[in-house]
PDB file of C-alpha atoms in Angstrom:
ATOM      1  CA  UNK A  20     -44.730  25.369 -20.201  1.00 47.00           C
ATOM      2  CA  UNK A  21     -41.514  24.318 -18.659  1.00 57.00           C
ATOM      3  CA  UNK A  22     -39.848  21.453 -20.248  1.00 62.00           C
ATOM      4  CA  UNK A  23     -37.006  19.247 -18.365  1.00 59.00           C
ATOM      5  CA  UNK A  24     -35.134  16.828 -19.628  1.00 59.00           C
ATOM      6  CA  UNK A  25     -33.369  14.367 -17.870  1.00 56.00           C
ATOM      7  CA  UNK A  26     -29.707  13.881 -18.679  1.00 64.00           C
ATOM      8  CA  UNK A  27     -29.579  10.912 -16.040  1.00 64.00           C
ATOM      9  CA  UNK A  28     -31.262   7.287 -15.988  1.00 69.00           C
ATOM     10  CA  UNK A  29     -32.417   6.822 -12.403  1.00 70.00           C
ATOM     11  CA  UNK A  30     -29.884   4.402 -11.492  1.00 72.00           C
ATOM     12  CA  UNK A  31     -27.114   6.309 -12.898  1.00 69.00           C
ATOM     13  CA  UNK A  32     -27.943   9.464 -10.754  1.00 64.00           C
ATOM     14  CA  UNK A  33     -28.929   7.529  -7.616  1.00 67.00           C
ATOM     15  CA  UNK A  34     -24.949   6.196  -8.125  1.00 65.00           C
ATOM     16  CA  UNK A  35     -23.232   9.545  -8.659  1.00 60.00           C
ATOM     17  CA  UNK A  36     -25.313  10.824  -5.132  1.00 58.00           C
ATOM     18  CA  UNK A  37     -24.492   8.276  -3.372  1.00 58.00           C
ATOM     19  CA  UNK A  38     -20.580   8.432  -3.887  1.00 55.00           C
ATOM     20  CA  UNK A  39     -19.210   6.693  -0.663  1.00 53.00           C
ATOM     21  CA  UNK A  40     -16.473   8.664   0.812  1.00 55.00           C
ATOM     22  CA  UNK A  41     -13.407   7.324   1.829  1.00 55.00           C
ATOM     23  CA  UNK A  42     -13.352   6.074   5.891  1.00 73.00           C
ATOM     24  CA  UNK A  43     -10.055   7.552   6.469  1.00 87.00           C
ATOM     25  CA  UNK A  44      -8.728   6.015   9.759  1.00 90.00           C
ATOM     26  CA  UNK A  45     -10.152   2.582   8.836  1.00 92.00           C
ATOM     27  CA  UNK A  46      -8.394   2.520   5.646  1.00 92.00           C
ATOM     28  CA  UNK A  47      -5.285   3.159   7.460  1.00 94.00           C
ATOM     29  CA  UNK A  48      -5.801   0.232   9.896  1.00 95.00           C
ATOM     30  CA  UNK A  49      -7.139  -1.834   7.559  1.00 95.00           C
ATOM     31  CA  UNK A  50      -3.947  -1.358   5.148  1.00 96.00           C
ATOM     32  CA  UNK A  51      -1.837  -1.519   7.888  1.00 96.00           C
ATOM     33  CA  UNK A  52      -3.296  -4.820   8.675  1.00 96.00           C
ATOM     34  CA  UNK A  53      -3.326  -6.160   5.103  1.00 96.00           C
ATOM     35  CA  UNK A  54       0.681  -4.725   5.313  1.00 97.00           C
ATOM     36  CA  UNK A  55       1.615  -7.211   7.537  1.00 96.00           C
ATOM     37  CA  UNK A  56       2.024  -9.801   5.000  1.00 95.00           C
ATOM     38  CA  UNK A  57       4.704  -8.320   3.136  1.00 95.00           C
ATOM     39  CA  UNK A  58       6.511  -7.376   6.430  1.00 95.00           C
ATOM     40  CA  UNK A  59       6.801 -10.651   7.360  1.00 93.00           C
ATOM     41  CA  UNK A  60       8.473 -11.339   4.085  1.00 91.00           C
ATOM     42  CA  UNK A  61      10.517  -8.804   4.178  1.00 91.00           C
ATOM     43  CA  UNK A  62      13.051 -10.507   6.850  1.00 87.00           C
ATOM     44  CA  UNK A  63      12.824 -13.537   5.245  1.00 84.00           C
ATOM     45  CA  UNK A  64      13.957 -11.813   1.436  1.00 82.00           C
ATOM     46  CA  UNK A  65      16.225 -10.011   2.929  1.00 77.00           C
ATOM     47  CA  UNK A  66      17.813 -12.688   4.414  1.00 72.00           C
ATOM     48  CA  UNK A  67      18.173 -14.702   1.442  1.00 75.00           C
ATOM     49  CA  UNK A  68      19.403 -12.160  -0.472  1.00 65.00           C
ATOM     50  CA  UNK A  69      16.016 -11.935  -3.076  1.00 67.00           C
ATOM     51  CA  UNK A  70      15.091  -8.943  -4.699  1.00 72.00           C
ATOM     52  CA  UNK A  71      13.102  -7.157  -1.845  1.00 82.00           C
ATOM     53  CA  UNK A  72      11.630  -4.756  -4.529  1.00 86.00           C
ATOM     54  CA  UNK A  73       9.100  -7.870  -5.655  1.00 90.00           C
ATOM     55  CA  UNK A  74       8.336  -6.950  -1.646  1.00 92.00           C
ATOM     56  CA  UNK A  75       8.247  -3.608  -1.985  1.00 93.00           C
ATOM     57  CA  UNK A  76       5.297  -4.119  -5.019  1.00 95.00           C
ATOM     58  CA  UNK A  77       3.856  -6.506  -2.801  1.00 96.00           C
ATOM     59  CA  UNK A  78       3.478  -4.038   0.392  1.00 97.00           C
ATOM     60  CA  UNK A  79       1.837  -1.299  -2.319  1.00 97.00           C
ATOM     61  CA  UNK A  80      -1.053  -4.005  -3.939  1.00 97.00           C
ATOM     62  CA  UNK A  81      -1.621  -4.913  -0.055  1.00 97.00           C
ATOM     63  CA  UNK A  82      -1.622  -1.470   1.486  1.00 97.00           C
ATOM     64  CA  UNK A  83      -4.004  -0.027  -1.113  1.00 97.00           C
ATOM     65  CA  UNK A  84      -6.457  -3.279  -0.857  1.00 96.00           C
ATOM     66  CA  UNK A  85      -6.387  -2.420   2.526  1.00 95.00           C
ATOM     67  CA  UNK A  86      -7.409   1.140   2.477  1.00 95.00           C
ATOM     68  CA  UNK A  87     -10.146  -0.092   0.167  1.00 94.00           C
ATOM     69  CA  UNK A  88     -11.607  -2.695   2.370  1.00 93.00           C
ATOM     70  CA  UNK A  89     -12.446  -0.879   4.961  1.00 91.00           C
ATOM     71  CA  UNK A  90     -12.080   2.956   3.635  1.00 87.00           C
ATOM     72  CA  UNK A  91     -14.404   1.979   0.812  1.00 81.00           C
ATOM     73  CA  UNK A  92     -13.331   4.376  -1.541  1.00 86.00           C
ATOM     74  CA  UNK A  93      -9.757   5.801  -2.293  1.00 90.00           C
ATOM     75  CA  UNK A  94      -8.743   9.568  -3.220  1.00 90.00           C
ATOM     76  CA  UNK A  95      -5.181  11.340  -3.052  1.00 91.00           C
ATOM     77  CA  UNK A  96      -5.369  11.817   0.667  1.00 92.00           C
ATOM     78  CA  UNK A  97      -6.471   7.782   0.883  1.00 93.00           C
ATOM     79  CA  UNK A  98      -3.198   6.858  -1.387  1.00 94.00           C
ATOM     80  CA  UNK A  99      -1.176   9.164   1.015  1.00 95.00           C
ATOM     81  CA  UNK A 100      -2.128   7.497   4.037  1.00 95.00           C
ATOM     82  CA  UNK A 101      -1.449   4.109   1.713  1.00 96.00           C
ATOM     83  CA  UNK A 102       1.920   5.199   1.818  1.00 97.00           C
ATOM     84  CA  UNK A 103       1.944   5.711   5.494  1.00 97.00           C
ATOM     85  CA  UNK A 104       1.135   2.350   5.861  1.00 97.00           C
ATOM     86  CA  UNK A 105       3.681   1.086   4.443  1.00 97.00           C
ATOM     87  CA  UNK A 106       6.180   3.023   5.568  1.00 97.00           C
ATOM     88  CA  UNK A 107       5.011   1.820   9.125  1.00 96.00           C
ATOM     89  CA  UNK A 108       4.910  -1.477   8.758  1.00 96.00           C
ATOM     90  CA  UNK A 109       8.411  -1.438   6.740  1.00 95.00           C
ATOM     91  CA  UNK A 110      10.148   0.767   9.052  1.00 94.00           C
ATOM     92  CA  UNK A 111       9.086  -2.310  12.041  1.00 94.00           C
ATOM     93  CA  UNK A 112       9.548  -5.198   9.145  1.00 94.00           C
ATOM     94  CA  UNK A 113      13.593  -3.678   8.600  1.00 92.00           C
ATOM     95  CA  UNK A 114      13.918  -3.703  12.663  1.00 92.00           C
ATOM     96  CA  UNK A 115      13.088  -7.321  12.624  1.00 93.00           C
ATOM     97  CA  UNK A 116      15.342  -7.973   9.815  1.00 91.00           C
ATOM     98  CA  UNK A 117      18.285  -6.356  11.713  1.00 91.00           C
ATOM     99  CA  UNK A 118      17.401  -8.336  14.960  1.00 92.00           C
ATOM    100  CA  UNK A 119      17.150 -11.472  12.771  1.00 91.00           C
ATOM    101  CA  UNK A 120      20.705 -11.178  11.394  1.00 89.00           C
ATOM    102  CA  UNK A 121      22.027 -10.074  14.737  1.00 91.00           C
ATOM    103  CA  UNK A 122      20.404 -13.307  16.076  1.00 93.00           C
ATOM    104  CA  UNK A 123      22.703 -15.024  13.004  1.00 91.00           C
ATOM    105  CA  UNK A 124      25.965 -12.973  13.138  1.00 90.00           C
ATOM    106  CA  UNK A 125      26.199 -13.957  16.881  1.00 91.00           C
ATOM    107  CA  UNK A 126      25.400 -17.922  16.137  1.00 93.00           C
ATOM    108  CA  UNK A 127      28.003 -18.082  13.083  1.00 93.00           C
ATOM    109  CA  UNK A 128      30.665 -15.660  14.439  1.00 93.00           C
ATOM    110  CA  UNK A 129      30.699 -16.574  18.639  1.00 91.00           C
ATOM    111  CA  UNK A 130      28.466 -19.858  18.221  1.00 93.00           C
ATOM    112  CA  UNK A 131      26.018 -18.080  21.021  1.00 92.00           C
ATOM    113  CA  UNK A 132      22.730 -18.909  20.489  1.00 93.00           C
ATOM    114  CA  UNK A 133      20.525 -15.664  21.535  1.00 94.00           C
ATOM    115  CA  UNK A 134      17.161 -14.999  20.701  1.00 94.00           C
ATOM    116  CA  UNK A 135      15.377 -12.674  18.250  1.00 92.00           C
ATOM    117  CA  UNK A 136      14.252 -10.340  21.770  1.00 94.00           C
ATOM    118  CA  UNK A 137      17.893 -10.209  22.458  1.00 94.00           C
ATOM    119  CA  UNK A 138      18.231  -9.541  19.062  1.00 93.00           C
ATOM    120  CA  UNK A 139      16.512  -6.520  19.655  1.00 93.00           C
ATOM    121  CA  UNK A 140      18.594  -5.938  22.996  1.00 93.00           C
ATOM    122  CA  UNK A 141      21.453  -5.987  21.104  1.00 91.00           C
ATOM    123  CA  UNK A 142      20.398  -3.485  18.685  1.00 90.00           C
ATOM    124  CA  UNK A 143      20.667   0.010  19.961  1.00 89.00           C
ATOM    125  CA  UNK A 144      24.779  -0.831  20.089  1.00 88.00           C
ATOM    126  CA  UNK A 145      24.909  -1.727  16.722  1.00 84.00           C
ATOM    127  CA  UNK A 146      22.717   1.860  15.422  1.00 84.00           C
ATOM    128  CA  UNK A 147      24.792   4.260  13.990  1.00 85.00           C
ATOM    129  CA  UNK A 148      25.299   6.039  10.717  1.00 81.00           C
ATOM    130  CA  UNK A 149      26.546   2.684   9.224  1.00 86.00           C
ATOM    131  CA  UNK A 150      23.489   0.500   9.901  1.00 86.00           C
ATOM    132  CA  UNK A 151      21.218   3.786   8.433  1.00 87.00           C
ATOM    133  CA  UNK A 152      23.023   3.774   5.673  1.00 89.00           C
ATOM    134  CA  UNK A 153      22.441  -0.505   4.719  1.00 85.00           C
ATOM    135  CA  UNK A 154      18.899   0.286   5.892  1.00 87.00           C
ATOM    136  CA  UNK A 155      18.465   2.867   3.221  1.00 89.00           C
ATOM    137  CA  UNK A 156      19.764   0.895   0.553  1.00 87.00           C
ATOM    138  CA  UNK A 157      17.042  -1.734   0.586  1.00 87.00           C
ATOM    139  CA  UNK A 158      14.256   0.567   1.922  1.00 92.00           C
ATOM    140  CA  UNK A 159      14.265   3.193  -0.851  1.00 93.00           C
ATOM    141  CA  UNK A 160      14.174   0.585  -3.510  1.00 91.00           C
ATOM    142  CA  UNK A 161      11.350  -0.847  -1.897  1.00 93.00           C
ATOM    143  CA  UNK A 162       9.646   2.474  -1.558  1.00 95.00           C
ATOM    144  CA  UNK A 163      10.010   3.877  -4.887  1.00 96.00           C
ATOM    145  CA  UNK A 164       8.704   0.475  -5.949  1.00 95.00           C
ATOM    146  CA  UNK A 165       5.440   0.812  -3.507  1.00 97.00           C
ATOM    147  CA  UNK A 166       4.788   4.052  -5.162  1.00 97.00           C
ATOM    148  CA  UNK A 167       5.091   3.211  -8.844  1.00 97.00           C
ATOM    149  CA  UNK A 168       2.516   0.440  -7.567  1.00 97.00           C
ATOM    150  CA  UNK A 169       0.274   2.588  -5.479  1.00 97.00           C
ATOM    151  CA  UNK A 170      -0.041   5.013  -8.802  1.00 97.00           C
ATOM    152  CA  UNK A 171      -0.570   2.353 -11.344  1.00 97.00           C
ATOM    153  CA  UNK A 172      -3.306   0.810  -8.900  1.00 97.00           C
ATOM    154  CA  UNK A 173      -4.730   4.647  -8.329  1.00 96.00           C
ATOM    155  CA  UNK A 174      -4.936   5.307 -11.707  1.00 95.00           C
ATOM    156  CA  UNK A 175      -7.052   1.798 -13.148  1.00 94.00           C
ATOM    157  CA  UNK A 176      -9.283   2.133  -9.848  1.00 94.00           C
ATOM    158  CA  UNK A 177     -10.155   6.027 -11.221  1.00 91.00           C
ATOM    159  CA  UNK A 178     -10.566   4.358 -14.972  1.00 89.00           C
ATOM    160  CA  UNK A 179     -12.419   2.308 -13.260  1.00 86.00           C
ATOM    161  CA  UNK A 180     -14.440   3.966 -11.190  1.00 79.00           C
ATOM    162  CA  UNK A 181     -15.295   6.787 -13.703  1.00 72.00           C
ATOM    163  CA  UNK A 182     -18.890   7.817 -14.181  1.00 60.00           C
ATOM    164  CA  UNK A 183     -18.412   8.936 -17.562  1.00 52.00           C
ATOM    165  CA  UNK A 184     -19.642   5.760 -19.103  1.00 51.00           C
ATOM    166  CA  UNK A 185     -23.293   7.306 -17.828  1.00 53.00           C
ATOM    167  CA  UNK A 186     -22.667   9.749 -19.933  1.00 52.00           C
ATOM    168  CA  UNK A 187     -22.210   7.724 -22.782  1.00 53.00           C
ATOM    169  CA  UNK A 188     -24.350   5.687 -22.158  1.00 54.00           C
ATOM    170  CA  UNK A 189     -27.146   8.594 -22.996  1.00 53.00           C
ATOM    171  CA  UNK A 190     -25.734   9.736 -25.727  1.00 53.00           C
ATOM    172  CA  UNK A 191     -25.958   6.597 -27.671  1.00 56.00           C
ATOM    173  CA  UNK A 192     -29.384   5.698 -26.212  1.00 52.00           C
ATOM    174  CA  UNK A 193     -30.552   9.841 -27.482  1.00 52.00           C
ATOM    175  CA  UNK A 194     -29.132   9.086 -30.999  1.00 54.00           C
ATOM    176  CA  UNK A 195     -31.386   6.269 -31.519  1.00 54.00           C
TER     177      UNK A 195
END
C-alpha cells in the first residue's frame, strides 16, 4: 500500500505550474512606451532648474510598470532590459533638452527665433567633450536614482510574488 500525501491544495499547485514567464521584447516596448512620460519631463525639469532625480525615480516606477504590463512577469534579465529602457528614452529625452536650450540661448543671446528642429541642426556644432561632460552631470544622478528605484520595486514585487505563503498556509492547516 502506497500512501501519498499531498503537500499542495489544488489551487496552490495549479499557481506554481502555471508561472507566466516574462514576454521579453514586449516588456521592453511596453516600458519604453510607459518611459515616455518622464522624458517629456525631463526637458521641462531641466529647464527650470528642478531636481531631475524626482525624474530619474519617476522613469524607474514607469519603466518597470511597463515591463510588467505587457512582459507579465519580471526577473533579473526583465529589470535589465528595465534599465535599457530608460537609458533609451533618457539618452533621446537629454537630446531634446539640449535642442530646447539651444532654441533659448539663440532667442536671449541673438534675439533669433529658431525652432526646436533647428535646434537639433544646430547641435552637432555645439558636441564636444564640454557638452558630455554637463550631460553626465544630470544623467548619472538620474540613473543611479532609476536603479535604487528599479531594486526597491524588484524586491516588494518578489515579496510579493512569493509562493511561500502556500507553504504556510499547510502547515497551519496540518497542525490543526
Amino acid at each position: 500500500n502506497e500512501e501519498t500525501i499531498d503537500l499542495l491544495c489544488d489551487d496552490c499547485f495549479t499557481s506554481l505550474t502555471e508561472t507566466s514567464y516574462p514576454v521579453k521584447s514586449l516588456g521592453l516596448l511596453s516600458a519604453i512606451v510607459l518611459c515616455i512620460f518622464p522624458a517629456i519631463v525631463w526637458p521641462v525639469l531641466h529647464d527650470l532648474g528642478y531636481p531631475i532625480i524626482l525624474d530619474g525615480i519617476l522613469f524607474g516606477i514607469c519603466s518597470f510598470k511597463g515591463f510588467i504590463l505587457l512582459g507579465e512577469n519580471i526577473d533579473r534579465k526583465g529589470l535589465g532590459l528595465s534599465f535599457l529602457a530608460v537609458v533609451i528614452t533618457l539618452s533621446i529625452a537629454q537630446l531634446f533638452a539640449f535642442a530646447f536650450e539651444i532654441t533659448q540661448v539663440f532667442q536671449t543671446n541673438f534675439k533669433v527665433t529658431i525652432s526646436l528642429s533647428q535646434g537639433f541642426a544646430a547641435l552637432p556644432d555645439f558636441w564636444g567633450a564640454d557638452l558630455l561632460g554637463v550631460a553626465l552631470t544630470y544623467i548619472i544622478p538620474a540613473l543611479m536614482f532609476t536603479l535604487i528605484t528599479l531594486f526597491v520595486l524588484y524586491r516588494n514585487y518578489k515579496k510579493r510574488h512569493n509562493h511561500r505563503h502556500a507553504f504556510e498556509k499547510l502547515t497551519i492547516d496540518y497542525e490543526k
